[in-house]
Coordinates of C-alpha atoms in Angstrom, one line a residue:
M25 CA 61.7 90.0 -139.7
I26 CA 64.7 88.1 -138.4
T27 CA 68.4 89.1 -138.5
I28 CA 71.3 86.7 -138.3
K29 CA 74.5 88.0 -136.6
Q30 CA 77.6 86.0 -137.1
F31 CA 80.5 85.9 -134.5
E32 CA 83.8 84.1 -134.8
F33 CA 85.1 82.7 -131.5
N34 CA 87.7 80.5 -129.9
P35 CA 91.0 79.1 -131.3
F36 CA 89.0 77.0 -133.8
G37 CA 87.6 80.0 -135.6
E38 CA 84.1 78.7 -134.8
N39 CA 81.0 80.6 -136.1
T40 CA 78.4 81.4 -133.5
Y41 CA 75.1 82.7 -134.9
L42 CA 72.6 84.9 -133.1
L43 CA 69.1 85.0 -134.6
H44 CA 67.0 87.9 -133.5
A45 CA 63.6 89.1 -134.3
T46 CA 62.3 92.7 -134.6
G47 CA 60.7 92.6 -131.2
G48 CA 64.0 91.7 -129.5
E49 CA 63.6 88.0 -129.0
A50 CA 66.8 86.0 -129.8
A51 CA 68.2 82.5 -130.1
V52 CA 71.9 81.6 -130.1
I53 CA 73.2 78.7 -132.2
D54 CA 76.5 77.1 -131.1
P55 CA 77.8 79.6 -128.5
G56 CA 81.6 78.9 -128.7
M57 CA 82.9 81.7 -126.4
M58 CA 85.8 80.4 -124.4
I59 CA 87.3 83.5 -122.9
E60 CA 85.9 86.6 -121.1
A61 CA 86.5 88.9 -124.0
E62 CA 84.4 86.8 -126.3
R63 CA 81.6 86.7 -123.7
I64 CA 81.8 90.5 -123.4
E65 CA 81.6 90.9 -127.2
F66 CA 78.4 88.8 -127.3
A67 CA 76.9 90.6 -124.3
D68 CA 77.7 94.1 -125.8
Y69 CA 75.8 93.2 -129.0
M70 CA 72.8 91.9 -127.0
T71 CA 72.7 95.1 -125.0
A72 CA 73.2 97.4 -128.0
H73 CA 70.3 95.8 -129.8
G74 CA 68.0 95.5 -126.8
L75 CA 67.8 91.7 -127.1
T76 CA 66.5 89.0 -124.8
L77 CA 67.9 85.5 -125.2
R78 CA 65.1 82.9 -125.4
A79 CA 67.0 79.8 -126.5
V80 CA 70.3 78.0 -126.8
W81 CA 70.3 75.7 -129.8
L82 CA 73.2 73.4 -130.7
T83 CA 73.9 71.9 -134.1
H84 CA 76.1 69.3 -132.3
C85 CA 78.1 69.0 -129.1
H86 CA 81.8 69.3 -130.0
I87 CA 83.6 71.5 -127.5
D88 CA 84.2 74.4 -129.9
H89 CA 80.5 74.8 -130.5
V90 CA 79.2 74.5 -127.0
A91 CA 81.8 76.1 -124.7
A92 CA 79.4 78.8 -123.5
A93 CA 76.1 76.9 -123.8
R94 CA 75.6 76.3 -120.1
Y95 CA 76.9 79.8 -119.2
L96 CA 74.3 81.5 -121.4
A97 CA 71.5 79.1 -120.4
D98 CA 72.1 79.8 -116.7
L99 CA 72.5 83.6 -117.3
W100 CA 69.3 83.9 -119.2
H101 CA 67.4 81.1 -117.6
V102 CA 66.7 79.2 -120.8
P103 CA 67.2 75.6 -121.7
V104 CA 70.0 74.1 -123.7
R105 CA 68.5 72.3 -126.7
A106 CA 70.2 69.6 -128.9
H107 CA 69.5 66.2 -130.4
I108 CA 69.4 63.5 -127.8
A109 CA 72.0 61.5 -129.7
E110 CA 74.5 64.2 -128.7
T111 CA 74.4 63.2 -125.1
P112 CA 77.7 61.2 -125.0
L113 CA 79.6 64.1 -126.5
A114 CA 77.9 66.6 -124.2
S115 CA 78.8 64.5 -121.2
A116 CA 82.5 64.4 -122.2
L117 CA 83.4 68.1 -122.7
Q118 CA 86.6 67.9 -120.6
M119 CA 87.8 64.8 -122.4
Q120 CA 87.2 66.6 -125.7
A121 CA 89.0 69.7 -124.5
E122 CA 92.1 67.7 -123.4
R123 CA 92.1 65.8 -126.7
F124 CA 92.6 69.1 -128.4
G125 CA 95.4 70.2 -126.0
F126 CA 93.5 72.5 -123.7
N127 CA 95.3 72.8 -120.3
R128 CA 93.0 71.5 -117.5
R129 CA 94.5 74.2 -115.2
Y130 CA 93.0 77.0 -117.3
F131 CA 90.1 75.4 -119.2
K132 CA 87.7 73.3 -117.1
F133 CA 84.5 72.1 -118.7
E134 CA 81.7 70.5 -116.8
P135 CA 79.5 67.8 -118.5
L136 CA 76.7 69.6 -120.5
V137 CA 73.1 68.5 -119.8
I138 CA 70.7 68.7 -122.8
D139 CA 67.7 70.2 -121.0
L140 CA 65.2 69.9 -123.8
P141 CA 66.0 67.6 -126.8
F142 CA 64.6 68.3 -130.3
D143 CA 64.2 65.9 -133.2
D144 CA 64.0 65.9 -136.9
G145 CA 61.0 67.8 -138.2
D146 CA 60.6 69.9 -135.1
V147 CA 59.8 73.6 -135.8
L148 CA 61.3 76.1 -133.5
K149 CA 60.5 79.8 -133.2
V150 CA 62.3 83.1 -133.1
G151 CA 59.7 85.7 -132.8
D152 CA 57.2 84.8 -135.5
C153 CA 59.8 83.1 -137.7
D154 CA 59.8 79.3 -138.1
V155 CA 63.1 77.4 -137.8
S156 CA 63.0 73.8 -139.0
V157 CA 65.2 71.1 -137.5
I158 CA 66.8 68.7 -140.0
H159 CA 68.7 65.7 -138.6
T160 CA 72.0 65.6 -140.5
P161 CA 74.2 63.0 -138.7
G162 CA 77.7 62.0 -139.8
H163 CA 80.0 64.6 -138.3
S164 CA 78.4 63.5 -135.1
P165 CA 75.4 61.2 -134.3
G166 CA 72.9 63.8 -133.4
G167 CA 74.1 66.6 -135.7
V168 CA 71.3 68.9 -137.0
S169 CA 70.8 71.8 -139.3
F170 CA 68.4 74.7 -138.9
Y171 CA 66.5 75.7 -142.0
I172 CA 64.9 79.2 -142.1
E173 CA 62.7 79.1 -145.2
E174 CA 61.8 82.8 -144.7
L175 CA 65.4 83.8 -145.3
S176 CA 66.3 80.9 -147.7
T177 CA 69.1 80.0 -145.3
V178 CA 70.3 76.8 -143.6
L179 CA 72.7 76.8 -140.6
V180 CA 74.5 73.4 -140.9
G181 CA 77.1 73.3 -138.1
D182 CA 80.1 71.2 -139.3
T183 CA 78.1 69.1 -141.7
L184 CA 78.9 71.0 -144.9
F185 CA 81.5 73.7 -145.7
A186 CA 82.3 75.8 -148.8
G187 CA 84.1 73.2 -150.9
S188 CA 84.3 70.6 -148.2
V189 CA 82.5 68.6 -145.6
G190 CA 82.9 68.0 -141.9
R191 CA 85.5 65.6 -140.5
C192 CA 84.4 62.2 -139.4
D193 CA 87.4 60.9 -137.5
L194 CA 86.1 62.0 -134.1
P195 CA 84.0 59.8 -131.9
G196 CA 80.6 59.1 -133.4
G197 CA 81.6 60.3 -136.9
D198 CA 80.9 58.4 -140.0
M199 CA 81.6 59.5 -143.6
P200 CA 79.0 57.5 -145.4
T201 CA 76.3 58.8 -143.0
L202 CA 77.6 62.3 -143.5
L203 CA 77.5 62.2 -147.3
S204 CA 74.0 60.7 -147.1
S205 CA 72.8 63.5 -144.9
I206 CA 74.2 66.1 -147.3
R207 CA 72.9 64.5 -150.5
T208 CA 69.5 63.5 -149.2
R209 CA 68.6 66.2 -146.7
L210 CA 70.6 69.4 -147.5
Y211 CA 70.7 69.0 -151.3
A212 CA 66.9 68.6 -151.2
L213 CA 66.7 72.3 -150.3
P214 CA 66.3 74.9 -153.0
G215 CA 69.5 75.7 -154.8
D216 CA 69.6 79.3 -153.8
T217 CA 69.5 78.5 -150.1
V218 CA 72.4 80.2 -148.3
V219 CA 74.5 77.8 -146.3
L220 CA 76.0 79.1 -143.0
S221 CA 78.6 76.7 -141.7
G222 CA 80.2 76.3 -138.3
H223 CA 83.6 77.5 -139.7
G224 CA 84.6 79.5 -142.7
S225 CA 82.6 81.4 -145.3
S226 CA 79.1 81.0 -146.5
T227 CA 78.1 79.2 -149.7
T228 CA 74.9 78.0 -151.4
I229 CA 73.3 74.7 -151.9
A230 CA 73.6 75.0 -155.7
T231 CA 77.3 75.9 -155.5
E232 CA 78.1 72.8 -153.4
Q233 CA 76.0 70.5 -155.6
A234 CA 77.9 71.6 -158.6
A235 CA 81.4 71.8 -157.2
N236 CA 81.9 70.2 -153.9
M237 CA 84.5 67.4 -154.6
Y238 CA 83.3 65.3 -151.6
T239 CA 79.6 65.1 -152.6
F240 CA 79.8 65.4 -156.4
T241 CA 78.3 62.4 -158.1
R242 CA 78.7 62.0 -161.9
K243 CA 75.4 61.6 -163.8

């Protein structure tokens, strides 16, 4: 059995997800903690549930999703994993932060090294649970989604939101590519699949197919 714990961190209201199995093995997706209080909140949950972090997985490498990736990787001696096409974004975290108005005096971000890339079709593990990697570029070149068939759930980062889609005006973004990723990769999943996004509330594949104004196509 696997549990998904959702946290909301940083000024962007970013959703960080912690997947943990019955035996205590855990993987974190998009650790966005930027201040000490957020790190403590995460650590307290890990301690309270007797968890051991085994992996840091990134849907993409925008600053709000990766702020604590290296911190957690070093603390738990685990690799940072992302798609290799995210390397330019991972290498430019300070530039990203300053673009969003973060004061260099208080927020300093070192380039993030992707220790172990994954690719479309890879199957990751949390305990005995399979987590499939789906390449869903558009919001960023190496954006991925994580599909957990056992839970009928897909974690999509900033590719798809309830009633909306990810922005494409940041470096590497491309709207036609994003819409293609959603229509051909995410909408190929069963309609009752729960969609957990990088910001905001959950939705389902069927709901977005029927009502998302950005991806709706008239038959």
